[in-house]
Amino acid sequence: MPCKAVRAGRRGARPEEQGLAAVRIVGGALGAGLGLVAVLAVVPAEAAPKFDVRGVEDRSLRNLIQEAIGSAAAPTTTRLEARRRATEAGERAIAVLRSEGYYDYEVTPDIGEGDTPQPFIRVTQGPRSKIANPHIEWIDAPPAAEVQAAAEKAMALSPGAPGRAEDVIAAEGRIVATLQKSGYADADARPRQVIVDHADQTVQPAYRIAAGGLVRMDGVELKGASRTRLAWIRSLAPWKAGQVYRPRDVAVLERRLTDTGAYDSVTVALAPSADAKDGRRPVVVSLADRPKGTLELGASYSTTEGAGVDSRWIVYNRLGFADTLTTSLVVAQLDSRAQVELALPDWRQPERTLKLTAALYRDDTTAYLSQGAVISADLTRKYSKISFLTYGLSVDGSETDEKEAANLVTLNRRRNLATLAGLVAFNLDKSNDPLNPTAGWRISASAQPTYAVGDGPVAFLKAWVQGSAYLPLGGDNTVIASRAKIGSIFGGNIPLVPAPSRFYAGGGGSVRGYAYQAVGPRYPDNTPEGGLSIVEASVELRQHIKGPWGVAAFIDAGAAGKQVNPDFTHPDIGIGLGLRYNLGFGPIRVDIGTPLVRRNGDSPVQLYLSIGQSF
C-alpha cells in the first residue's frame, strides 16, 4: 500500500495560478537543493545495498538520488519502520530532483508486502526546467555601465540551460565577486527571487544586487602591539592612495607579510565606510608578533657524513622590518660552524630578501681539512616560494690542509688563502611539491667567479646547471623521476684551484652506493682529488604501496674529471632500493645503494636516511 505521495505543482491548475504559486525566495525550491549538500555529507562512503529507486531512467540522476538516500545499517523489521524509511527517502529524492532542475516531479514512497517489507520509492521526474530570462535588478544606484556589463557576463547563465539550483546560486556569488573586483567593495546580494513556471518548465532567476559606491583606497593603518615599523609596511602596499579598491591588492599585502615568517597571525582588511577620509578608506593591518626568541635543537646521522648536533637561537623582528636574526652552532663530523645570519625580507622593495652572514667554520672531509672565517651578503629575488634569483658576494679567510701529487707520491700541503667570490644563482621550480614531487620539472644553476690570493693565487669561474623531471604513470601512485647535472671550472687547474672549490661526486644527493666525495679521481693514497668538471645522471622509479608507505628503485651515475670539459664516457654507477614513509608534508627516505664497480676503499653498501626525496 503506498504511503502519502509527495508532489510538486498542480498539473490541473491554470498557468497563471501555477506561476504565482511558484514565486519564491531561495529557501523554497532552490533551498531544498542546498540541503542536498548536507544530505550527501552524511552518506557512508561504501553504502550497500543501494535503496530501491524505481522509475528513473537517467542513470546519473538515479545514482544521485541513491547516494542522497544512503543505506540503512540494517534491514527494516516492521511495516511502520519501512514506511518511515520510505517517506524519508522520498524527501531526500525531492531535494535531489529540485537541485537538478526537475520541478514537475512526482515521488511516491511505498513498501513491499509481508510483515518485514522493504521500502522503495516510485519517481516520475517529469521534464527538466530550463533557465529563462536571468537578470540583475539593481537596488539603489547601479554601478558604471562597463561594470554592469561585466556583472551580466559573470552571471554566465544561458537561457535554455538546465535550471540546476547549484548553478543559479553560484551565479549570484560570481556577480558580487565581479563587483568587488571592480572597486565596489560593499557590493551585497539581497534575497533573490526565482520563479519556477510549471506551465513552460522554466526557472527565471532575478538577482537583487546592491552595488554600493565605488571605493578608493587610502594608506595603511597598523593595529595591535606589533614591533613592526609602519613605514615599512606601507612600502609593501601594491597601491597608491586614491587608487580604486581591488581585493587582490589587499591579498597581496597580506601574503607579503605572512611570507616573512615573523608573525603568528596576519590580518589585512579594508576599513569600514564609517572610517573613510575625504572619500578614501584606509586598509587596516593587524599583526600578532611571534615570540622574540625561539630555540631549536637538532641531530643528524648518515653512514657517509657521520653524526652531528646543531642548535639555533632565532630572534624575530628585532629591527621592526620583520627581520630574522639567527645564531647557530653546528658540531658535526664533516661540517662544524658557528654562524650569525640576519635576514631582511622585502628589502628596499617587495619580494627581495637580503641576507648578511658571518661564520667561523671547520670542514673535515676525506678530501681536505679547511677552517676559517667568512662574511657574505646575498640578495634574493623571489618569483614564488621556491623559484628565485640570487646575487651574492663573500670574503673568506681560510687555512686548508689538502693533498698534492708529485711523481706518484701524495704530498700534504697547507694553504692560507684570502678569497673574494661572487655568486649568481637561480632556481625555477615547476613541480607540484617541493619535498615529494610527482609531476612537473625543476632547473637550477649557479655561477661563482672567484679570486684567491695567498699560497697559490688563482682566479676561476665555477659554474653548473642541474635539471630534474617527474612523470606520473596512471596517476600519482607510480612516478618516474630523472635528474641530470653538468658543471665546469674555467680558468684554473689542479692543484691551484683550492680543494674545497673543486667538484666532487658521491653520496646521498649525488651518486648513491658510493661514499661522500668517493666518485672521481683519487691521489695515489686513495684520497679524493676532486675535479674541474662534473656530470651526474639519475633515474628513479617511485611506487606508492598503501597508506603512507612507498618504495623506490634507482640508478645513479656520475663522473668528476680533471679536465674542464665534462666526460661521461666512464662514469661510476650505483644502484639500489629505497623505502618511503610519507609524513604528510614530505617522505622519510631510507635508501640502500651499492656500487656496480668497487674501487679500493669502497664499501659494498651505503645507507642514506633523510626527509624528502633525493631530488
Coordinates of C-alpha atoms in Angstrom, one line a residue:
M1 CA 0.0 0.0 0.0
P2 CA 1.6 3.3 -1.0
C3 CA 2.5 5.9 1.6
K4 CA 1.5 9.5 1.3
A5 CA 2.6 10.8 -2.1
V6 CA 4.8 13.9 -2.3
R7 CA 4.1 16.0 -5.4
A8 CA 5.2 19.4 -6.9
G9 CA 2.8 21.8 -8.6
R10 CA -0.8 21.3 -9.5
R11 CA -0.9 19.8 -13.0
G12 CA -4.6 20.8 -13.5
A13 CA -4.2 24.4 -12.4
R14 CA -4.3 27.4 -14.7
P15 CA -0.9 28.5 -15.9
E16 CA -1.2 31.9 -14.2
E17 CA -2.0 30.2 -10.9
Q18 CA 1.0 27.9 -11.2
G19 CA 3.3 30.8 -12.0
L20 CA 2.0 32.8 -9.0
A21 CA 2.3 29.8 -6.7
A22 CA 5.8 29.2 -7.8
V23 CA 7.3 32.6 -7.0
R24 CA 9.6 32.1 -4.0
I25 CA 12.7 33.3 -2.4
V26 CA 15.5 30.8 -2.3
G27 CA 14.9 28.8 0.8
G28 CA 12.0 27.2 -1.0
A29 CA 12.5 25.2 -4.2
L30 CA 16.2 26.2 -4.6
G31 CA 16.8 26.0 -0.9
A32 CA 16.0 22.3 -1.0
G33 CA 18.9 21.9 -3.4
L34 CA 21.3 23.4 -0.9
G35 CA 20.0 20.9 1.7
L36 CA 21.3 18.2 -0.6
V37 CA 24.9 19.1 0.3
A38 CA 24.2 18.3 3.9
V39 CA 22.5 15.1 3.0
L40 CA 25.4 13.9 0.9
A41 CA 27.8 14.8 3.6
V42 CA 26.5 12.1 6.0
V43 CA 26.1 9.3 3.5
P44 CA 28.6 6.5 4.2
A45 CA 31.3 6.2 1.6
E46 CA 30.5 2.5 1.0
A47 CA 26.7 2.4 1.2
A48 CA 25.4 -1.0 0.2
P49 CA 22.9 -2.2 -0.8
K50 CA 21.5 0.8 -2.6
F51 CA 18.0 2.0 -1.9
D52 CA 15.4 0.8 -4.3
V53 CA 14.5 3.7 -6.6
R54 CA 12.0 2.9 -9.4
G55 CA 11.0 4.8 -12.5
V56 CA 14.2 6.9 -13.1
E57 CA 15.7 6.1 -16.4
D58 CA 18.6 8.6 -16.2
R59 CA 21.3 6.5 -14.6
S60 CA 23.3 9.5 -13.3
L61 CA 20.1 11.0 -11.7
R62 CA 19.2 7.7 -10.2
N63 CA 22.7 7.4 -8.7
L64 CA 22.5 10.9 -7.2
I65 CA 19.2 10.0 -5.6
Q66 CA 20.5 6.8 -4.2
E67 CA 23.6 8.5 -2.9
A68 CA 21.5 11.1 -1.1
I69 CA 19.2 8.4 0.4
G70 CA 22.1 6.2 1.5
S71 CA 21.6 2.8 3.0
A72 CA 20.2 1.6 6.4
A73 CA 22.5 0.0 8.9
A74 CA 20.1 -3.0 9.0
P75 CA 17.0 -4.2 7.1
T76 CA 13.7 -2.9 8.3
T77 CA 11.8 -5.2 10.7
T78 CA 8.3 -3.7 10.8
R79 CA 5.9 -2.1 8.4
L80 CA 5.9 1.1 10.4
E81 CA 9.7 1.4 10.2
A82 CA 9.6 0.6 6.5
R83 CA 7.0 3.4 5.9
R84 CA 9.2 5.9 7.8
R85 CA 12.2 4.9 5.8
A86 CA 10.3 5.3 2.5
T87 CA 9.0 8.7 3.5
E88 CA 12.5 9.9 4.4
A89 CA 13.8 8.6 1.1
G90 CA 11.1 10.4 -0.8
E91 CA 12.0 13.7 0.9
R92 CA 15.7 13.3 0.0
A93 CA 14.8 12.3 -3.6
I94 CA 12.8 15.6 -3.9
A95 CA 15.9 17.6 -2.7
V96 CA 17.9 15.9 -5.5
L97 CA 15.3 16.5 -8.2
R98 CA 14.9 20.2 -7.3
S99 CA 18.6 20.7 -7.2
E100 CA 18.9 19.2 -10.7
G101 CA 16.1 21.3 -12.1
Y102 CA 13.2 18.8 -12.0
Y103 CA 10.3 20.7 -10.5
D104 CA 7.4 18.8 -12.2
Y105 CA 8.2 15.6 -10.4
E106 CA 6.1 13.1 -8.6
V107 CA 7.6 11.0 -5.8
T108 CA 5.6 8.2 -4.2
P109 CA 7.1 6.4 -1.2
D110 CA 5.9 2.8 -0.9
I111 CA 6.7 -0.5 0.8
G112 CA 6.6 -4.1 -0.2
E113 CA 4.4 -7.0 1.1
G114 CA 4.7 -9.1 4.2
D115 CA 5.5 -8.4 7.9
T116 CA 9.0 -7.1 7.1
P117 CA 8.6 -5.3 3.8
Q118 CA 11.4 -3.3 2.2
P119 CA 10.8 0.3 1.4
F120 CA 11.1 1.9 -2.1
I121 CA 10.1 5.0 -4.0
R122 CA 8.5 5.5 -7.4
V123 CA 9.8 8.6 -9.1
T124 CA 8.3 10.3 -12.1
Q125 CA 10.9 13.0 -12.8
G126 CA 9.0 15.0 -15.3
P127 CA 10.6 17.4 -17.8
R128 CA 13.7 19.3 -16.7
S129 CA 13.1 23.0 -16.3
K130 CA 15.3 25.4 -18.3
I131 CA 16.9 28.7 -17.4
A132 CA 14.9 31.7 -18.8
N133 CA 15.3 35.4 -18.5
P134 CA 18.2 35.5 -15.9
H135 CA 18.7 39.2 -15.0
I136 CA 20.0 41.6 -12.3
E137 CA 17.8 44.1 -10.5
W138 CA 20.0 46.9 -9.1
I139 CA 19.0 48.1 -5.7
D140 CA 19.6 51.9 -5.4
A141 CA 22.2 53.3 -7.7
P142 CA 23.6 50.9 -10.3
P143 CA 27.4 50.7 -10.9
A144 CA 29.1 52.1 -14.0
A145 CA 28.0 50.8 -17.4
E146 CA 31.1 48.7 -18.0
V147 CA 30.8 47.2 -14.6
Q148 CA 27.2 46.3 -15.2
A149 CA 28.2 44.6 -18.4
A150 CA 31.0 42.7 -16.5
A151 CA 28.5 41.5 -13.9
E152 CA 26.0 40.4 -16.5
K153 CA 28.8 38.4 -18.2
A154 CA 29.9 36.9 -14.9
M155 CA 26.4 35.6 -14.2
A156 CA 27.0 33.1 -17.0
L157 CA 23.5 31.6 -17.1
S158 CA 22.5 30.8 -20.7
P159 CA 18.8 30.7 -21.5
G160 CA 17.9 27.1 -22.2
A161 CA 20.5 25.6 -19.8
P162 CA 19.3 23.2 -17.1
G163 CA 17.8 25.0 -14.2
R164 CA 20.1 23.5 -11.6
A165 CA 19.9 25.1 -8.1
E166 CA 23.7 25.0 -7.7
D167 CA 24.2 27.0 -10.9
V168 CA 21.6 29.6 -10.0
I169 CA 23.1 30.1 -6.6
A170 CA 26.7 30.2 -7.9
A171 CA 25.9 32.9 -10.4
E172 CA 25.0 35.2 -7.6
G173 CA 28.4 34.8 -6.0
R174 CA 30.1 35.5 -9.3
I175 CA 28.1 38.7 -9.7
V176 CA 29.1 40.0 -6.3
A177 CA 32.8 39.0 -6.7
T178 CA 32.9 40.8 -10.1
L179 CA 31.6 44.0 -8.5
Q180 CA 34.1 43.8 -5.6
K181 CA 37.0 43.2 -8.1
S182 CA 35.8 46.3 -9.9
G183 CA 36.1 48.5 -6.8
Y184 CA 32.6 48.2 -5.3
A185 CA 33.8 46.8 -2.0
D186 CA 30.4 47.0 -0.3
A187 CA 28.5 45.1 -3.0
D188 CA 25.9 42.8 -1.5
A189 CA 23.3 40.3 -2.7
R190 CA 19.8 40.9 -1.3
P191 CA 17.3 37.9 -1.2
R192 CA 17.0 36.7 -4.8
Q193 CA 13.7 35.9 -6.5
V194 CA 13.4 32.7 -8.5
I195 CA 10.2 32.0 -10.5
V196 CA 9.6 28.3 -11.3
D197 CA 7.0 28.3 -14.0
H198 CA 5.4 24.9 -14.3
A199 CA 3.5 25.9 -17.4
D200 CA 6.6 26.3 -19.7
Q201 CA 9.1 24.4 -17.4
T202 CA 11.4 27.4 -16.9
V203 CA 13.4 28.7 -14.0
Q204 CA 13.6 32.5 -14.0
P205 CA 16.2 33.9 -11.6
A206 CA 16.2 37.6 -10.7
Y207 CA 19.2 38.7 -8.7
R208 CA 18.7 41.8 -6.4
I209 CA 22.1 43.4 -6.0
A210 CA 23.1 46.5 -4.1
A211 CA 26.4 47.6 -5.6
G212 CA 27.1 50.4 -3.2
G213 CA 29.5 53.2 -4.2
L214 CA 32.9 53.0 -5.9
V215 CA 35.6 52.7 -3.1
R216 CA 39.0 54.3 -3.3
M217 CA 41.8 53.2 -1.0
D218 CA 43.9 55.3 1.3
G219 CA 47.1 54.4 3.2
V220 CA 47.8 51.6 5.7
E221 CA 46.9 51.7 9.4
L222 CA 48.5 49.4 11.9
K223 CA 46.6 48.0 14.9
G224 CA 47.9 45.9 17.7
A225 CA 51.2 45.9 19.7
S226 CA 53.5 44.8 16.9
R227 CA 57.1 45.9 16.9
T228 CA 56.9 46.4 13.1
R229 CA 57.6 49.8 11.6
L230 CA 54.5 51.3 9.9
A231 CA 56.6 52.9 7.2
W232 CA 58.0 49.5 6.2
I233 CA 54.5 48.0 6.0
R234 CA 53.4 50.9 3.8
S235 CA 56.3 50.2 1.4
L236 CA 54.8 46.8 0.8
A237 CA 51.4 48.0 -0.2
P238 CA 50.9 47.5 -4.0
W239 CA 48.6 50.5 -4.4
K240 CA 48.8 54.3 -4.1
A241 CA 46.4 56.5 -2.1
G242 CA 43.3 57.3 -4.2
Q243 CA 43.5 54.1 -6.3
V244 CA 40.3 52.2 -6.9
Y245 CA 39.9 49.3 -4.4
R246 CA 41.0 45.9 -5.6
P247 CA 40.6 42.8 -3.4
R248 CA 43.8 41.3 -4.9
D249 CA 45.9 44.3 -3.7
V250 CA 44.7 43.7 -0.1
A251 CA 45.5 39.9 -0.5
V252 CA 49.0 40.7 -1.9
L253 CA 49.9 42.8 1.2
E254 CA 48.6 40.1 3.5
R255 CA 50.7 37.4 1.6
R256 CA 53.8 39.5 1.8
L257 CA 53.5 40.0 5.5
T258 CA 52.7 36.3 6.1
D259 CA 55.6 35.1 4.0
T260 CA 58.1 36.8 6.2
G261 CA 57.5 34.2 8.9
A262 CA 57.8 36.8 11.6
Y263 CA 54.2 36.8 12.7
D264 CA 51.9 34.3 14.4
S265 CA 48.9 35.8 12.6
V266 CA 48.3 38.5 9.9
T267 CA 45.0 40.1 9.1
V268 CA 44.6 42.8 6.3
A269 CA 41.2 44.3 5.6
L270 CA 39.6 47.4 4.2
A271 CA 38.3 49.7 6.9
P272 CA 34.5 50.2 7.2
S273 CA 32.9 53.0 5.3
A274 CA 32.5 55.0 8.6
D275 CA 36.3 55.4 8.7
A276 CA 36.5 57.0 5.2
K277 CA 38.5 60.2 5.0
D278 CA 37.9 62.5 2.0
G279 CA 36.2 59.7 0.3
R280 CA 39.1 57.2 0.8
R281 CA 39.2 54.2 3.1
P282 CA 42.3 53.1 4.8
V283 CA 43.5 49.4 4.9
V284 CA 43.9 48.1 8.4
V285 CA 46.7 45.7 9.2
S286 CA 46.6 43.6 12.4
L287 CA 49.7 41.7 13.4
A288 CA 50.5 39.3 16.2
D289 CA 54.3 39.0 16.5
R290 CA 56.0 35.8 17.1
P291 CA 57.8 35.4 20.4
K292 CA 61.1 37.4 20.3
G293 CA 63.3 34.3 20.7
T294 CA 63.0 30.7 19.7
L295 CA 65.4 27.9 20.5
E296 CA 65.7 25.0 18.1
L297 CA 67.8 21.8 18.7
G298 CA 68.5 19.0 16.2
A299 CA 70.6 16.0 15.5
S300 CA 71.5 14.1 12.3
Y301 CA 73.3 10.9 11.3
S302 CA 74.5 9.5 8.0
T303 CA 76.6 6.5 7.2
T304 CA 78.7 8.7 4.8
E305 CA 78.6 12.1 6.5
G306 CA 78.6 10.9 10.2
A307 CA 76.8 12.3 13.2
G308 CA 76.1 15.9 14.1
V309 CA 74.2 18.1 16.5
D310 CA 73.0 21.6 16.0
S311 CA 71.2 24.4 17.8
R312 CA 69.7 27.7 16.6
W313 CA 68.6 30.8 18.5
I314 CA 66.2 32.8 16.4
V315 CA 65.1 36.4 17.2
Y316 CA 62.2 37.8 15.2
N317 CA 61.5 41.4 14.3
R318 CA 64.2 43.0 16.4
L319 CA 64.6 45.9 14.0
G320 CA 61.0 46.3 13.1
F321 CA 61.4 45.1 9.5
A322 CA 60.0 41.5 10.0
D323 CA 63.7 40.6 10.2
T324 CA 65.1 37.3 11.5
L325 CA 68.4 37.1 13.4
T326 CA 69.6 33.5 13.6
T327 CA 72.6 32.4 15.7
S328 CA 73.5 28.8 15.0
L329 CA 76.1 26.3 16.3
V330 CA 76.7 23.1 14.4
V331 CA 79.1 20.4 15.5
A332 CA 79.4 17.5 13.0
Q333 CA 81.9 15.1 11.7
L334 CA 82.1 16.9 8.3
D335 CA 80.9 20.4 8.8
S336 CA 81.1 22.4 12.0
R337 CA 80.4 26.1 12.3
A338 CA 79.3 29.0 14.5
Q339 CA 77.2 31.4 12.4
V340 CA 75.2 34.6 12.7
E341 CA 72.7 35.4 9.9
L342 CA 70.4 38.5 9.5
A343 CA 67.6 38.1 7.0
L344 CA 65.8 41.3 5.9
P345 CA 62.7 40.3 3.8
D346 CA 61.3 42.8 1.2
W347 CA 64.5 44.8 1.5
R348 CA 64.0 48.1 -0.3
Q349 CA 61.3 46.6 -2.4
P350 CA 58.8 43.7 -2.2
E351 CA 59.9 40.1 -2.9
R352 CA 63.6 40.7 -2.3
T353 CA 65.4 39.3 0.8
L354 CA 68.8 40.5 1.9
K355 CA 70.9 38.0 4.0
L356 CA 74.0 39.1 5.8
T357 CA 76.1 36.2 7.2
A358 CA 79.2 35.9 9.3
A359 CA 80.6 32.5 10.3
L360 CA 83.5 30.5 11.7
Y361 CA 83.8 27.1 10.1
R362 CA 85.7 23.8 10.1
D363 CA 85.1 21.3 7.2
D364 CA 86.8 18.0 7.8
T365 CA 86.2 15.7 4.8
T366 CA 88.1 12.8 3.3
A367 CA 89.5 15.2 0.6
Y368 CA 90.6 18.1 2.8
L369 CA 90.5 19.9 6.2
S370 CA 89.6 23.6 5.9
Q371 CA 88.9 26.1 8.6
G372 CA 88.4 29.8 8.6
A373 CA 86.0 32.7 8.7
V374 CA 83.6 34.1 6.1
I375 CA 81.3 37.0 5.7
S376 CA 78.8 37.2 2.9
A377 CA 75.8 39.2 1.5
D378 CA 73.2 37.6 -0.7
L379 CA 70.2 39.4 -2.3
T380 CA 67.4 37.0 -3.4
R381 CA 64.5 38.0 -5.7
K382 CA 61.6 35.6 -5.2
Y383 CA 59.2 34.8 -8.0
S384 CA 57.4 32.2 -6.0
K385 CA 58.1 30.4 -2.7
I386 CA 60.6 28.1 -4.4
S387 CA 61.6 30.0 -7.5
F388 CA 64.2 32.7 -7.1
L389 CA 67.3 34.6 -8.5
T390 CA 70.2 35.3 -6.1
Y391 CA 73.2 37.7 -6.3
G392 CA 75.9 37.4 -3.7
L393 CA 79.4 38.4 -2.6
S394 CA 81.6 36.8 0.0
V395 CA 85.0 37.3 1.6
D396 CA 86.7 34.3 3.1
G397 CA 89.9 33.8 5.0
S398 CA 90.9 30.1 5.3
E399 CA 93.6 27.6 6.2
T400 CA 93.3 24.4 4.2
D401 CA 95.2 21.1 4.5
E402 CA 94.9 19.3 1.2
K403 CA 96.8 16.8 -0.9
E404 CA 99.1 17.2 -3.9
A405 CA 100.5 14.5 -6.2
A406 CA 104.2 14.6 -7.2
N407 CA 105.9 11.7 -9.1
L408 CA 103.2 9.2 -8.0
V409 CA 103.6 10.3 -4.4
T410 CA 100.9 12.0 -2.4
L411 CA 102.2 15.1 -0.5
N412 CA 100.5 17.1 2.2
R413 CA 100.0 20.8 1.6
R414 CA 98.8 23.6 3.8
R415 CA 97.4 26.7 2.1
N416 CA 96.4 30.0 3.6
L417 CA 94.1 32.0 1.3
A418 CA 92.0 35.1 1.2
T419 CA 89.2 34.6 -1.2
L420 CA 86.7 37.0 -2.8
A421 CA 83.8 35.3 -4.6
G422 CA 80.7 36.4 -6.3
L423 CA 77.5 34.4 -6.9
V424 CA 74.7 34.4 -9.4
A425 CA 72.2 31.5 -8.9
F426 CA 68.7 30.8 -9.9
N427 CA 66.1 28.1 -9.2
L428 CA 62.9 27.6 -11.3
D429 CA 60.5 25.0 -9.8
K430 CA 57.5 23.9 -11.8
S431 CA 56.9 20.7 -9.9
N432 CA 53.8 20.1 -7.8
D433 CA 55.5 19.6 -4.4
P434 CA 58.9 20.8 -3.0
L435 CA 59.6 17.6 -1.0
N436 CA 57.6 14.9 -2.8
P437 CA 57.1 15.9 -6.5
T438 CA 55.0 13.6 -8.7
A439 CA 54.7 15.8 -11.8
G440 CA 56.5 18.8 -13.4
W441 CA 60.1 19.8 -13.6
R442 CA 62.9 21.9 -12.0
I443 CA 66.0 23.6 -13.1
S444 CA 68.7 25.4 -11.1
A445 CA 72.1 26.9 -11.9
S446 CA 75.0 28.7 -10.3
A447 CA 78.0 30.7 -11.4
Q448 CA 80.7 31.7 -8.9
P449 CA 83.6 34.0 -10.1
T450 CA 86.4 33.6 -7.6
Y451 CA 89.7 35.2 -6.9
A452 CA 92.0 33.8 -4.2
V453 CA 95.4 35.3 -3.0
G454 CA 97.9 33.8 -0.7
D455 CA 99.6 30.4 -1.0
G456 CA 99.0 29.9 -4.7
P457 CA 96.9 32.8 -6.1
V458 CA 94.3 31.8 -8.7
A459 CA 91.2 33.2 -10.5
F460 CA 88.5 30.9 -11.8
L461 CA 84.8 30.6 -12.6
K462 CA 82.8 27.7 -11.2
A463 CA 79.5 27.0 -12.9
W464 CA 77.0 24.2 -13.0
V465 CA 73.4 23.6 -14.1
Q466 CA 71.0 20.9 -12.9
G467 CA 67.5 19.8 -14.0
S468 CA 65.0 17.2 -12.9
A469 CA 61.7 15.9 -14.2
Y470 CA 58.8 13.9 -12.8
L471 CA 56.5 11.8 -14.9
P472 CA 53.4 10.2 -13.3
L473 CA 52.2 6.9 -14.8
G474 CA 48.5 6.4 -14.5
G475 CA 48.0 8.8 -11.6
D476 CA 50.4 9.7 -8.8
N477 CA 51.0 6.1 -7.4
T478 CA 53.8 5.5 -9.9
V479 CA 56.3 8.2 -10.8
I480 CA 59.5 8.1 -12.9
A481 CA 61.9 10.7 -11.7
S482 CA 65.1 11.7 -13.5
R483 CA 67.9 14.1 -12.8
A484 CA 71.0 15.5 -14.7
K485 CA 73.8 17.8 -13.6
I486 CA 76.7 19.2 -15.5
G487 CA 79.4 21.7 -14.4
S488 CA 82.9 23.0 -15.1
I489 CA 85.6 25.2 -13.5
F490 CA 87.1 27.7 -16.0
G491 CA 90.4 29.5 -15.7
G492 CA 92.1 27.3 -13.1
N493 CA 93.8 24.0 -12.8
I494 CA 94.6 21.4 -10.2
P495 CA 96.3 21.9 -7.8
L496 CA 95.8 25.7 -8.0
V497 CA 92.0 25.5 -7.6
P498 CA 91.6 25.1 -3.8
A499 CA 90.3 21.6 -2.8
P500 CA 87.1 23.0 -1.2
S501 CA 86.2 24.7 -4.5
R502 CA 86.5 21.6 -6.7
F503 CA 83.7 19.3 -7.9
Y504 CA 83.1 16.0 -6.0
A505 CA 80.5 13.3 -6.6
G506 CA 79.2 10.5 -4.5
G507 CA 76.8 10.4 -1.5
G508 CA 73.1 10.7 -0.8
G509 CA 72.4 13.7 -3.1
S510 CA 74.8 12.6 -5.8
V511 CA 75.7 9.0 -6.7
R512 CA 74.2 6.7 -4.1
G513 CA 76.1 3.5 -3.5
Y514 CA 79.4 5.5 -3.0
A515 CA 80.6 7.4 0.0
Y516 CA 80.7 11.2 0.1
Q517 CA 83.3 12.5 -2.4
A518 CA 84.2 8.9 -3.4
V519 CA 83.4 9.3 -7.1
G520 CA 86.1 10.9 -9.3
P521 CA 89.9 11.0 -9.5
R522 CA 92.0 10.0 -6.5
Y523 CA 95.5 10.5 -5.3
P524 CA 97.9 7.6 -5.0
D525 CA 97.0 7.2 -1.3
N526 CA 93.3 6.9 -2.3
T527 CA 92.3 10.4 -1.1
P528 CA 89.6 12.0 -3.3
E529 CA 91.3 14.6 -5.6
G530 CA 88.2 16.4 -6.9
G531 CA 87.8 17.6 -10.4
L532 CA 87.4 20.6 -12.8
S533 CA 84.2 19.1 -14.2
I534 CA 81.3 17.0 -13.2
V535 CA 78.5 15.0 -14.8
E536 CA 75.7 13.2 -13.0
A537 CA 72.5 11.4 -14.0
S538 CA 69.9 9.6 -12.0
V539 CA 66.7 7.7 -12.8
E540 CA 64.4 6.6 -10.0
L541 CA 61.1 4.6 -10.1
R542 CA 58.8 5.6 -7.1
Q543 CA 55.9 3.4 -6.3
H544 CA 53.2 4.1 -3.7
I545 CA 52.2 0.9 -1.9
K546 CA 49.5 1.6 0.7
G547 CA 48.7 4.4 3.1
P548 CA 51.9 6.3 3.8
W549 CA 54.2 3.6 2.5
G550 CA 56.1 3.6 -0.7
V551 CA 59.2 2.0 -2.3
A552 CA 61.8 3.2 -4.9
A553 CA 64.4 1.7 -7.2
F554 CA 67.2 3.8 -8.6
I555 CA 70.2 4.0 -10.8
D556 CA 72.7 6.9 -10.2
A557 CA 75.8 7.6 -12.4
G558 CA 78.4 10.3 -12.1
A559 CA 81.9 11.3 -13.0
A560 CA 84.2 14.1 -11.8
G561 CA 87.1 14.8 -14.2
K562 CA 90.4 16.6 -14.2
Q563 CA 89.6 18.3 -17.5
V564 CA 87.4 21.4 -17.9
N565 CA 85.2 19.6 -20.5
P566 CA 82.9 17.1 -18.7
D567 CA 83.5 13.5 -19.7
F568 CA 80.7 10.9 -19.2
T569 CA 82.4 8.0 -21.0
H570 CA 83.5 6.2 -17.8
P571 CA 81.0 7.0 -15.1
D572 CA 80.8 5.3 -11.7
I573 CA 77.3 3.7 -11.3
G574 CA 75.4 2.9 -8.2
I575 CA 72.1 1.0 -7.9
G576 CA 69.8 0.4 -5.0
L577 CA 66.4 0.3 -3.4
G578 CA 64.6 2.7 -1.1
L579 CA 61.7 2.8 1.4
R580 CA 59.4 5.8 1.8
Y581 CA 57.1 6.8 4.7
N582 CA 55.0 9.9 3.9
L583 CA 54.7 12.3 6.9
G584 CA 52.1 14.4 5.1
F585 CA 54.4 17.3 4.3
G586 CA 57.1 15.0 2.8
P587 CA 58.5 11.5 3.0
I588 CA 61.1 10.0 5.3
R589 CA 63.6 8.4 2.8
V590 CA 65.7 5.4 3.5
D591 CA 67.9 4.3 0.6
I592 CA 70.4 1.4 0.4
G593 CA 72.8 1.6 -2.5
T594 CA 75.7 -0.4 -3.8
P595 CA 78.4 0.4 -6.4
L596 CA 78.5 -1.6 -9.6
V597 CA 82.3 -1.4 -9.7
R598 CA 84.1 -1.1 -6.4
R599 CA 87.5 0.5 -6.1
N600 CA 89.9 0.3 -3.2
G601 CA 88.3 1.5 0.0
D602 CA 84.7 1.4 -1.3
S603 CA 82.1 -0.1 1.0
P604 CA 79.8 -2.7 -0.6
V605 CA 76.7 -1.0 0.8
Q606 CA 75.8 2.6 1.7
L607 CA 72.8 3.6 3.8
Y608 CA 71.1 7.0 3.5
L609 CA 68.4 8.5 5.7
S610 CA 66.8 11.9 5.3
I611 CA 63.5 13.8 4.8
G612 CA 62.4 14.5 1.3
Q613 CA 63.1 12.7 -2.0
S614 CA 66.7 12.6 -3.2
F615 CA 65.8 15.1 -6.0

